[in-house]
mmCIF file of C-alpha atoms in Angstrom:
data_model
loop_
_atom_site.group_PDB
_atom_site.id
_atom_site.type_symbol
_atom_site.label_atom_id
_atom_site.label_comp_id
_atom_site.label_asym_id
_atom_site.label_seq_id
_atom_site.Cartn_x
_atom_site.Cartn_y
_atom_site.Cartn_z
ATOM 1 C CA UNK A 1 5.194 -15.639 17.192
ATOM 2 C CA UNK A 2 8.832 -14.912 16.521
ATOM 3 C CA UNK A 3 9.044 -11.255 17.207
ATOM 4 C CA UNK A 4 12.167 -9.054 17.628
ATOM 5 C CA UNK A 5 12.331 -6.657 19.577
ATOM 6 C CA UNK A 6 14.553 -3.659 19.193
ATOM 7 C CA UNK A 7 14.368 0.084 20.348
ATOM 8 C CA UNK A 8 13.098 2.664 17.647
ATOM 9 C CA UNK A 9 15.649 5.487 17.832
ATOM 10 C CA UNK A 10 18.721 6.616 19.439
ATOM 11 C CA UNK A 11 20.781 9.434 19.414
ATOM 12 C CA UNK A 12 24.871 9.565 20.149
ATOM 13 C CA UNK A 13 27.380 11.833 20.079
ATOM 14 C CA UNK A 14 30.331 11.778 17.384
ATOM 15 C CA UNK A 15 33.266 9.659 18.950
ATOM 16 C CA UNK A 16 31.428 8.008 21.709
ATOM 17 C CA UNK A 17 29.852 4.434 22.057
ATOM 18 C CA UNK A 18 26.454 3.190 21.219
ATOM 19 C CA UNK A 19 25.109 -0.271 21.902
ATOM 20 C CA UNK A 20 22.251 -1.435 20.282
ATOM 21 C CA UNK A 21 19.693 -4.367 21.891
ATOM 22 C CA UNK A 22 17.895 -6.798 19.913
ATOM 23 C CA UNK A 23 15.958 -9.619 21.876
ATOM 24 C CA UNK A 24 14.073 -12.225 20.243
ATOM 25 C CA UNK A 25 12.033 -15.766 21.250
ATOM 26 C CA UNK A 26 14.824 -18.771 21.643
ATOM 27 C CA UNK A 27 12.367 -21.543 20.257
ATOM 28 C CA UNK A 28 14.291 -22.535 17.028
ATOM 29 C CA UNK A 29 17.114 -19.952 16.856
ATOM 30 C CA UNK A 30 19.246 -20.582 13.974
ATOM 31 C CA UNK A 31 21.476 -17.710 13.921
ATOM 32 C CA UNK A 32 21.254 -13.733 13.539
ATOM 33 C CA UNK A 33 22.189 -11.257 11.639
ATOM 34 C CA UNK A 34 22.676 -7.176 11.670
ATOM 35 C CA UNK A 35 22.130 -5.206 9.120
ATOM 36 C CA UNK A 36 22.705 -1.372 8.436
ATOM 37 C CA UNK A 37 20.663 0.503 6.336
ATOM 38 C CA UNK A 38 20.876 4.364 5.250
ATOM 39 C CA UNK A 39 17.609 5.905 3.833
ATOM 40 C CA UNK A 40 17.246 5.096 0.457
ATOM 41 C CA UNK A 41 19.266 2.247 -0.061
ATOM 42 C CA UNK A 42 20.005 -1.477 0.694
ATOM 43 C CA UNK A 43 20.747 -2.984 3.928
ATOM 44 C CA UNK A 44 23.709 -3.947 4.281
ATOM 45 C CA UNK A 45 25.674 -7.154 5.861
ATOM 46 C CA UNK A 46 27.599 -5.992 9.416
ATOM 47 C CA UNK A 47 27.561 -9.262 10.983
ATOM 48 C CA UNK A 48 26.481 -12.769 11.834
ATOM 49 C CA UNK A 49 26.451 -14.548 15.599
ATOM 50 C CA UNK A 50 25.837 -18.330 15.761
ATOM 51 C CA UNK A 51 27.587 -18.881 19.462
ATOM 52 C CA UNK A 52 27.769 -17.051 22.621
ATOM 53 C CA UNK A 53 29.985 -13.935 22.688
ATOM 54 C CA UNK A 54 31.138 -11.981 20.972
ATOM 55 C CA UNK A 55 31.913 -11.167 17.299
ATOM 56 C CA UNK A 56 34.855 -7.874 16.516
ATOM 57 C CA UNK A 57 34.945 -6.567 13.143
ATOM 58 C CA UNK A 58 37.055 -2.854 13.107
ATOM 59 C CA UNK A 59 34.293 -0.223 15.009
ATOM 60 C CA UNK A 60 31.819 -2.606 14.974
ATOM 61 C CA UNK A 61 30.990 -5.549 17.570
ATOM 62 C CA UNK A 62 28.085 -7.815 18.043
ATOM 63 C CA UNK A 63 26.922 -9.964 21.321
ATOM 64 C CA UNK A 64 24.860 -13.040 21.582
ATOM 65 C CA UNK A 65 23.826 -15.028 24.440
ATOM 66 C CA UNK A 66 21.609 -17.899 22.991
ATOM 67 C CA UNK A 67 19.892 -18.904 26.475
ATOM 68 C CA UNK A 68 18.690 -15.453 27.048
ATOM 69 C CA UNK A 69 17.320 -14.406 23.463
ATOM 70 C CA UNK A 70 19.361 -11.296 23.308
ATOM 71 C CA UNK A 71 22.131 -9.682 20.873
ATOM 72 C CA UNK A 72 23.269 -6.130 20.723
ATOM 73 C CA UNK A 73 25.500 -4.406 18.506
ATOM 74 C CA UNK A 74 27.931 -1.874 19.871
ATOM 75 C CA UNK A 75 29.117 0.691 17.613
ATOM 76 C CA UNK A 76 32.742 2.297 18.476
ATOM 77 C CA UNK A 77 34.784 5.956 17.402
ATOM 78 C CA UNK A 78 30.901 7.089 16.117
ATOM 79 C CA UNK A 79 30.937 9.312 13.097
ATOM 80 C CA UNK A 80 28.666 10.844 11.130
ATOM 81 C CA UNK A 81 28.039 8.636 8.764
ATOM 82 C CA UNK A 82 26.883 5.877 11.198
ATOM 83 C CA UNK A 83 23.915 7.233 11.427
ATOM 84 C CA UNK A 84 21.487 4.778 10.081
ATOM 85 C CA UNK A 85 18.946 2.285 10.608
ATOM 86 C CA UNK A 86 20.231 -0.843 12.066
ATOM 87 C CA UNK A 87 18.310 -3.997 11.821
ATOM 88 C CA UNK A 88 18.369 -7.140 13.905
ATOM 89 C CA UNK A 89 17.423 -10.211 11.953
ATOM 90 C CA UNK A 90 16.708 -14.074 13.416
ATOM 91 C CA UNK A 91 16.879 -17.281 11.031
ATOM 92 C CA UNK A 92 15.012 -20.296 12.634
ATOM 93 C CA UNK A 93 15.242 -23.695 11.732
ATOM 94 C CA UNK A 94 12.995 -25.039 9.138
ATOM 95 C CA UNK A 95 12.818 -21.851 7.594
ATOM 96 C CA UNK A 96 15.304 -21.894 5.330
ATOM 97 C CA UNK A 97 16.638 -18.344 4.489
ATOM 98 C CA UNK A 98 14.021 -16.382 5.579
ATOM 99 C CA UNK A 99 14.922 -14.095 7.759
ATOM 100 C CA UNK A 100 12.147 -12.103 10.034
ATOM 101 C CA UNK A 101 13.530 -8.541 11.545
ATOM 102 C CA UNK A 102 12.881 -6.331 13.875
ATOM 103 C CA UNK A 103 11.970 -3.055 12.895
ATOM 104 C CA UNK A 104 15.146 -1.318 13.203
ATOM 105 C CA UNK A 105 16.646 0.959 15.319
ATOM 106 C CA UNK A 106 17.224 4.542 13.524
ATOM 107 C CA UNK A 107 20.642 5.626 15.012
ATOM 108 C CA UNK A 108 21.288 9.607 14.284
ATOM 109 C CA UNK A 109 25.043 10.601 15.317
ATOM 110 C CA UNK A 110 25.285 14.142 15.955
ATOM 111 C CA UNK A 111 27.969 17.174 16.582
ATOM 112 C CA UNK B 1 31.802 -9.194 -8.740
ATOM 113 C CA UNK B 2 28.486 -7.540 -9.726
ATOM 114 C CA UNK B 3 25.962 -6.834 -6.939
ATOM 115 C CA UNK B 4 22.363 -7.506 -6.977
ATOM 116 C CA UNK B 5 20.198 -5.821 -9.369
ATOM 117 C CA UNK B 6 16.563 -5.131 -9.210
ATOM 118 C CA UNK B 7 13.997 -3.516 -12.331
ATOM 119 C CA UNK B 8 12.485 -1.200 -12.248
ATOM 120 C CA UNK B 9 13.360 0.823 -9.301
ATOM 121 C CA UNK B 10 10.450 3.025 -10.002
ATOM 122 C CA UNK B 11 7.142 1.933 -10.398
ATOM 123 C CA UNK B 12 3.316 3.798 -10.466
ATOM 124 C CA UNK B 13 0.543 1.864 -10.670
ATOM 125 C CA UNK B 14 -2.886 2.500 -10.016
ATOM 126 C CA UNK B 15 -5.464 0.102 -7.680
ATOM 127 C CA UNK B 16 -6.603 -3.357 -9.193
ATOM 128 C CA UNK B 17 -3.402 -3.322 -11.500
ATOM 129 C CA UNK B 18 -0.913 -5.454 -11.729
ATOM 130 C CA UNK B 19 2.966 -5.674 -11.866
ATOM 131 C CA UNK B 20 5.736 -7.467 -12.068
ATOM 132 C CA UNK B 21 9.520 -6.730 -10.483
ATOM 133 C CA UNK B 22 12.815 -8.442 -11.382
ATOM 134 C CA UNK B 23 15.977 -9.468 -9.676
ATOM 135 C CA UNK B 24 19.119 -10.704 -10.492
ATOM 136 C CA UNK B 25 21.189 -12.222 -8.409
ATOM 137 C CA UNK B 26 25.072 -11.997 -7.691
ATOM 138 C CA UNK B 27 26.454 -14.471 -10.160
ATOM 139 C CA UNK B 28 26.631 -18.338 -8.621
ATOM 140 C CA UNK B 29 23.951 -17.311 -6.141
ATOM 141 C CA UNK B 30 20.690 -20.017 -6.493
ATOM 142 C CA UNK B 31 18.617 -18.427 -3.166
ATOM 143 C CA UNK B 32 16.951 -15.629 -4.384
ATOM 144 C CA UNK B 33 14.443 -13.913 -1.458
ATOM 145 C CA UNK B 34 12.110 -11.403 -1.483
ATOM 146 C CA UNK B 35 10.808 -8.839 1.161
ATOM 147 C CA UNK B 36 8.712 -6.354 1.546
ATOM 148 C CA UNK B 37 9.448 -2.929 3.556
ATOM 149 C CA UNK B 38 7.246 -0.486 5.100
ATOM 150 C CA UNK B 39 7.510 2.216 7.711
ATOM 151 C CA UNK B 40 4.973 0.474 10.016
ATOM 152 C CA UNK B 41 5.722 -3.257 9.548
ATOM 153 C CA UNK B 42 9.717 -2.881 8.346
ATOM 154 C CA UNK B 43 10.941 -5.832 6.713
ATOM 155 C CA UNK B 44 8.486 -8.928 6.120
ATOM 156 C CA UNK B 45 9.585 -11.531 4.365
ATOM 157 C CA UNK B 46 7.866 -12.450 1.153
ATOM 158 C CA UNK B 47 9.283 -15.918 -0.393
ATOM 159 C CA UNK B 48 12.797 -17.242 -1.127
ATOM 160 C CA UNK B 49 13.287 -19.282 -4.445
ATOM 161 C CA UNK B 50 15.862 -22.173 -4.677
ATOM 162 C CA UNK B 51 16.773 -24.139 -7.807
ATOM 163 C CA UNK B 52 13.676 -22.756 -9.324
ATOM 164 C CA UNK B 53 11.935 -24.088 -6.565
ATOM 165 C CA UNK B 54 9.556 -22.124 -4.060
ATOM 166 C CA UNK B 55 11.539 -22.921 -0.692
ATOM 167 C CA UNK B 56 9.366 -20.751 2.004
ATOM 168 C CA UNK B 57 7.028 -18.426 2.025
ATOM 169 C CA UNK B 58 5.599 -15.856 4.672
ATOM 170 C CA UNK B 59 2.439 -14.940 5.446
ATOM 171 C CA UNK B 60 1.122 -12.795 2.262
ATOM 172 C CA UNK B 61 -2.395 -12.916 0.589
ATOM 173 C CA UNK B 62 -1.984 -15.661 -2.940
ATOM 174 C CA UNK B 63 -1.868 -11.723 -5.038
ATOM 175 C CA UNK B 64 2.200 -12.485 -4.375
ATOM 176 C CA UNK B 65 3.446 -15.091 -6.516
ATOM 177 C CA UNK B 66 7.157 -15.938 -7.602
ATOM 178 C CA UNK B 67 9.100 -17.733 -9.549
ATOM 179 C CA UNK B 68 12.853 -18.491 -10.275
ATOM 180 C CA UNK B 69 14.360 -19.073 -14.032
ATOM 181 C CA UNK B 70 16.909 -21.452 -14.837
ATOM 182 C CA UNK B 71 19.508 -18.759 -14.599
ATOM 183 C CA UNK B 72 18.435 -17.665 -11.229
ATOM 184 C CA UNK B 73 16.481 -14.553 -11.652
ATOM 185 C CA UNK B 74 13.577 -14.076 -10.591
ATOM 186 C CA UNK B 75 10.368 -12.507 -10.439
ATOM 187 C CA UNK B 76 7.507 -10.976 -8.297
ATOM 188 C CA UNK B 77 3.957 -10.374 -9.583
ATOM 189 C CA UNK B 78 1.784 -8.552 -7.167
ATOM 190 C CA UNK B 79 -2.116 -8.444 -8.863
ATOM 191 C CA UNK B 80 -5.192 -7.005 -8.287
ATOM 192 C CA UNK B 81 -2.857 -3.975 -6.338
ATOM 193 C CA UNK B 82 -4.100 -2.481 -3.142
ATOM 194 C CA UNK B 83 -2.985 0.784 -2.056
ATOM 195 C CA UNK B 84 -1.150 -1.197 0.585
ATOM 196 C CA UNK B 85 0.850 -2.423 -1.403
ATOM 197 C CA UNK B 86 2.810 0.563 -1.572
ATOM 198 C CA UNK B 87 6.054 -0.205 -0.693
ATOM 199 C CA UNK B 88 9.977 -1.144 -1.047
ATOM 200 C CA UNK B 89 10.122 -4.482 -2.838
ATOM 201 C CA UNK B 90 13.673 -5.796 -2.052
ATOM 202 C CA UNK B 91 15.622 -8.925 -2.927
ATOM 203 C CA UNK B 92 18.434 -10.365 -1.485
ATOM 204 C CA UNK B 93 20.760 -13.494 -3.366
ATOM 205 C CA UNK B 94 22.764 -16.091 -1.282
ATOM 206 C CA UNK B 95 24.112 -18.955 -2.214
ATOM 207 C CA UNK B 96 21.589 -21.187 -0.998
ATOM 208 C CA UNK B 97 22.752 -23.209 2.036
ATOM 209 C CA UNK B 98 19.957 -23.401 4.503
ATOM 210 C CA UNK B 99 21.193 -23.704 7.983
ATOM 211 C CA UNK B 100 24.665 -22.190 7.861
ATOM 212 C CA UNK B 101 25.288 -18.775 7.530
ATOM 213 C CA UNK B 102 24.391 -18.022 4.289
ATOM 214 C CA UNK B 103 24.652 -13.944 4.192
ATOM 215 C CA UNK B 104 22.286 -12.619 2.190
ATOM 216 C CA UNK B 105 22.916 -9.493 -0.148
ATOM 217 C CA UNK B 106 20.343 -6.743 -0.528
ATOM 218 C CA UNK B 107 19.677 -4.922 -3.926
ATOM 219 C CA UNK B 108 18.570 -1.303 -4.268
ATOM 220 C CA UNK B 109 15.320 -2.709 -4.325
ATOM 221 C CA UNK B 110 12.055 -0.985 -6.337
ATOM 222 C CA UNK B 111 9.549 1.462 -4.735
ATOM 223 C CA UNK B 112 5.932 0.680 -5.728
ATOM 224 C CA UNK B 113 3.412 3.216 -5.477
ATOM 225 C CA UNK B 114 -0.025 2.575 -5.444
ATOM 226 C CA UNK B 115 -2.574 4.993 -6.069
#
Protein backbone atom coordinates (compact mmCIF):
# COMPACT_ATOMS: atom_id res chain seq x y z
CA UNK A 1 0.00 0.00 0.00
CA UNK A 2 1.16 3.58 0.11
CA UNK A 3 0.82 4.41 3.73
CA UNK A 4 2.19 7.44 5.66
CA UNK A 5 3.20 7.31 8.58
CA UNK A 6 3.23 10.16 11.02
CA UNK A 7 3.04 10.45 14.93
CA UNK A 8 -0.52 11.30 16.43
CA UNK A 9 0.19 14.12 18.89
CA UNK A 10 2.79 16.28 20.26
CA UNK A 11 3.07 18.78 22.68
CA UNK A 12 5.77 21.94 22.73
CA UNK A 13 6.40 24.70 24.58
CA UNK A 14 5.78 28.43 23.28
CA UNK A 15 9.16 29.64 21.65
CA UNK A 16 10.88 26.38 21.30
CA UNK A 17 11.32 23.94 18.26
CA UNK A 18 9.21 21.12 17.09
CA UNK A 19 10.00 18.76 14.25
CA UNK A 20 7.52 16.77 12.82
CA UNK A 21 8.28 13.09 10.92
CA UNK A 22 6.41 11.84 8.10
CA UNK A 23 7.76 8.55 6.38
CA UNK A 24 6.17 7.02 3.53
CA UNK A 25 6.89 3.90 0.80
CA UNK A 26 9.49 5.30 -2.08
CA UNK A 27 7.84 3.12 -4.95
CA UNK A 28 6.51 5.98 -7.22
CA UNK A 29 7.14 9.13 -5.14
CA UNK A 30 6.10 12.10 -6.97
CA UNK A 31 6.44 14.77 -4.52
CA UNK A 32 4.92 15.80 -0.96
CA UNK A 33 3.20 18.12 0.55
CA UNK A 34 2.36 19.59 4.29
CA UNK A 35 -0.52 20.82 5.22
CA UNK A 36 -1.82 22.63 8.46
CA UNK A 37 -5.10 22.35 9.60
CA UNK A 38 -6.92 24.05 12.75
CA UNK A 39 -10.20 22.33 13.93
CA UNK A 40 -12.89 23.36 11.97
CA UNK A 41 -11.47 24.57 8.97
CA UNK A 42 -9.46 23.87 5.74
CA UNK A 43 -6.05 22.62 5.47
CA UNK A 44 -3.95 24.71 4.46
CA UNK A 45 -0.77 24.81 1.91
CA UNK A 46 2.79 25.11 4.13
CA UNK A 47 4.93 23.50 1.69
CA UNK A 48 6.02 21.27 -1.15
CA UNK A 49 9.53 19.05 -1.40
CA UNK A 50 10.37 17.46 -4.79
CA UNK A 51 14.43 17.10 -4.08
CA UNK A 52 16.57 16.28 -1.24
CA UNK A 53 16.93 18.95 1.48
CA UNK A 54 15.61 21.23 2.56
CA UNK A 55 12.83 23.79 1.89
CA UNK A 56 12.83 27.51 4.39
CA UNK A 57 9.80 29.48 4.35
CA UNK A 58 9.85 32.26 7.59
CA UNK A 59 9.23 29.73 10.96
CA UNK A 60 8.56 27.02 8.96
CA UNK A 61 11.03 24.35 7.26
CA UNK A 62 10.51 21.08 5.59
CA UNK A 63 13.14 18.02 4.91
CA UNK A 64 13.11 15.34 2.34
CA UNK A 65 15.42 12.63 1.65
CA UNK A 66 13.88 10.66 -1.36
CA UNK A 67 16.07 7.34 -0.85
CA UNK A 68 14.96 6.96 2.66
CA UNK A 69 11.06 7.72 2.42
CA UNK A 70 11.15 10.34 5.06
CA UNK A 71 10.19 14.23 5.42
CA UNK A 72 9.69 16.20 8.55
CA UNK A 73 8.60 19.57 9.14
CA UNK A 74 10.28 21.66 11.78
CA UNK A 75 8.37 24.38 13.21
CA UNK A 76 10.52 27.48 14.71
CA UNK A 77 9.72 30.67 17.52
CA UNK A 78 6.34 28.26 18.43
CA UNK A 79 3.31 30.27 19.36
CA UNK A 80 0.12 29.65 20.25
CA UNK A 81 -1.51 29.62 17.39
CA UNK A 82 0.60 26.80 15.83
CA UNK A 83 -1.13 24.53 17.43
CA UNK A 84 -2.82 22.45 14.87
CA UNK A 85 -3.04 19.40 12.97
CA UNK A 86 -0.33 19.00 10.51
CA UNK A 87 -0.67 16.65 7.66
CA UNK A 88 1.91 14.92 5.52
CA UNK A 89 0.68 14.21 2.04
CA UNK A 90 2.54 11.91 -0.94
CA UNK A 91 1.58 12.32 -4.80
CA UNK A 92 2.73 9.20 -6.84
CA UNK A 93 3.05 8.92 -10.33
CA UNK A 94 0.15 7.86 -12.34
CA UNK A 95 -2.06 9.25 -9.95
CA UNK A 96 -2.58 12.39 -11.04
CA UNK A 97 -3.53 14.84 -8.18
CA UNK A 98 -4.56 12.64 -5.74
CA UNK A 99 -2.95 13.00 -2.89
CA UNK A 100 -3.11 10.12 0.03
CA UNK A 101 -2.15 11.53 3.77
CA UNK A 102 -1.21 10.49 6.73
CA UNK A 103 -3.37 11.03 9.47
CA UNK A 104 -1.94 14.03 10.92
CA UNK A 105 -0.07 14.93 13.68
CA UNK A 106 -2.20 17.19 16.29
CA UNK A 107 0.49 19.69 17.55
CA UNK A 108 -0.85 21.61 20.90
CA UNK A 109 1.67 24.58 21.88
CA UNK A 110 1.34 25.42 25.38
CA UNK A 111 2.42 28.21 28.18
CA UNK B 1 -8.79 36.19 -5.90
CA UNK B 2 -11.77 34.27 -4.45
CA UNK B 3 -11.04 31.03 -2.55
CA UNK B 4 -12.76 27.82 -2.88
CA UNK B 5 -16.29 27.52 -2.02
CA UNK B 6 -18.25 24.55 -1.01
CA UNK B 7 -22.55 24.23 -0.45
CA UNK B 8 -23.91 23.52 1.86
CA UNK B 9 -21.63 23.44 4.74
CA UNK B 10 -24.32 21.87 6.77
CA UNK B 11 -26.07 18.96 5.90
CA UNK B 12 -28.63 16.23 7.92
CA UNK B 13 -29.72 13.47 6.30
CA UNK B 14 -31.16 10.43 7.42
CA UNK B 15 -29.96 6.54 6.29
CA UNK B 16 -30.83 5.36 2.63
CA UNK B 17 -31.03 9.14 1.53
CA UNK B 18 -29.33 10.80 -0.74
CA UNK B 19 -27.35 14.10 -1.33
CA UNK B 20 -25.58 16.07 -3.30
CA UNK B 21 -22.52 18.74 -2.35
CA UNK B 22 -21.06 21.50 -4.55
CA UNK B 23 -17.74 23.13 -5.14
CA UNK B 24 -16.42 25.84 -6.86
CA UNK B 25 -13.24 26.24 -7.67
CA UNK B 26 -10.69 29.27 -7.53
CA UNK B 27 -11.29 30.93 -10.85
CA UNK B 28 -8.89 29.35 -13.87
CA UNK B 29 -8.57 26.21 -11.78
CA UNK B 30 -9.82 22.89 -14.13
CA UNK B 31 -8.65 20.02 -11.25
CA UNK B 32 -11.28 19.90 -8.97
CA UNK B 33 -10.69 16.88 -6.09
CA UNK B 34 -12.62 15.57 -3.57
CA UNK B 35 -11.87 13.92 -0.11
CA UNK B 36 -13.34 12.62 2.51
CA UNK B 37 -12.27 13.22 6.36
CA UNK B 38 -12.84 11.28 9.38
CA UNK B 39 -11.33 11.01 12.82
CA UNK B 40 -10.32 7.34 12.28
CA UNK B 41 -9.29 7.21 8.59
CA UNK B 42 -8.27 11.26 8.15
CA UNK B 43 -8.14 12.27 4.71
CA UNK B 44 -9.06 9.65 1.84
CA UNK B 45 -9.19 10.70 -1.32
CA UNK B 46 -12.42 10.48 -3.21
CA UNK B 47 -11.98 11.49 -7.11
CA UNK B 48 -10.38 14.46 -8.90
CA UNK B 49 -12.24 15.86 -12.06
CA UNK B 50 -10.29 17.40 -15.04
CA UNK B 51 -11.80 19.09 -18.10
CA UNK B 52 -15.02 17.53 -17.11
CA UNK B 53 -13.34 14.43 -17.17
CA UNK B 54 -13.10 11.78 -14.23
CA UNK B 55 -9.13 11.70 -13.89
CA UNK B 56 -8.68 9.19 -10.70
CA UNK B 57 -10.52 7.80 -8.34
CA UNK B 58 -9.84 6.05 -4.86
CA UNK B 59 -11.11 3.25 -3.46
CA UNK B 60 -14.96 4.16 -2.54
CA UNK B 61 -18.12 1.92 -2.97
CA UNK B 62 -20.00 3.17 -6.84
CA UNK B 63 -22.71 5.27 -3.99
CA UNK B 64 -19.84 8.21 -4.79
CA UNK B 65 -20.20 9.57 -8.10
CA UNK B 66 -18.91 13.00 -9.61
CA UNK B 67 -18.97 15.07 -12.15
CA UNK B 68 -17.39 18.39 -13.45
CA UNK B 69 -19.47 21.24 -15.50
CA UNK B 70 -18.14 23.15 -18.22
CA UNK B 71 -17.33 25.95 -15.86
CA UNK B 72 -15.47 23.78 -13.51
CA UNK B 73 -17.68 23.13 -10.62
CA UNK B 74 -18.47 20.30 -9.54
CA UNK B 75 -20.46 17.93 -7.76
CA UNK B 76 -20.65 14.91 -5.30
CA UNK B 77 -23.70 12.65 -4.92
CA UNK B 78 -23.39 10.18 -2.15
CA UNK B 79 -26.83 7.68 -2.34
CA UNK B 80 -28.36 5.18 -0.54
CA UNK B 81 -26.40 7.06 2.79
CA UNK B 82 -24.88 4.93 5.46
CA UNK B 83 -24.31 6.23 8.78
CA UNK B 84 -20.68 6.05 7.77
CA UNK B 85 -20.90 8.34 5.73
CA UNK B 86 -20.83 10.86 8.26
CA UNK B 87 -18.22 13.01 7.60
CA UNK B 88 -16.20 16.25 6.26
CA UNK B 89 -16.65 16.32 2.50
CA UNK B 90 -13.80 18.63 1.27
CA UNK B 91 -12.63 19.86 -2.12
CA UNK B 92 -9.60 21.21 -3.16
CA UNK B 93 -9.05 23.23 -6.95
CA UNK B 94 -5.61 23.29 -8.75
CA UNK B 95 -4.87 24.11 -11.86
CA UNK B 96 -4.59 20.82 -13.26
CA UNK B 97 -0.98 19.88 -14.11
CA UNK B 98 -0.40 16.32 -13.14
CA UNK B 99 3.14 15.69 -12.24
CA UNK B 100 4.44 19.09 -11.18
CA UNK B 101 3.56 20.67 -8.20
CA UNK B 102 0.27 21.59 -8.62
CA UNK B 103 -0.79 22.93 -4.90
CA UNK B 104 -4.00 22.19 -4.22
CA UNK B 105 -6.42 24.62 -2.24
CA UNK B 106 -8.82 23.34 0.38
CA UNK B 107 -12.41 24.81 0.87
CA UNK B 108 -14.26 24.98 4.19
CA UNK B 109 -15.62 21.88 3.14
CA UNK B 110 -19.42 20.49 4.28
CA UNK B 111 -20.11 18.27 7.35
CA UNK B 112 -22.59 15.45 6.57
CA UNK B 113 -24.40 13.87 9.22
CA UNK B 114 -25.99 10.77 8.94
CA UNK B 115 -28.49 9.53 11.16
Amino acid sequence: GQNIDQPTEMTATEGAIVQINCTYQTSGFNGLFWYQQHAGEAPTFLSYNVLDGLEEKGRFSSFLSRSKGYSYLLLKELQMKDSASYLCAVSFTGGGNKLTFGTGTQLKVEL
Amino acid sequence: KAGVTQTPRYLIKTRGQQVTLSCSPISGHRSVSWYQQTPGQGLQFLFEYFSETQRNKGNFPGRFSGRQFSNSRSEMNVSTLELGDSALYLCASSWGTSGMRDEQFFGPGTRLTVL
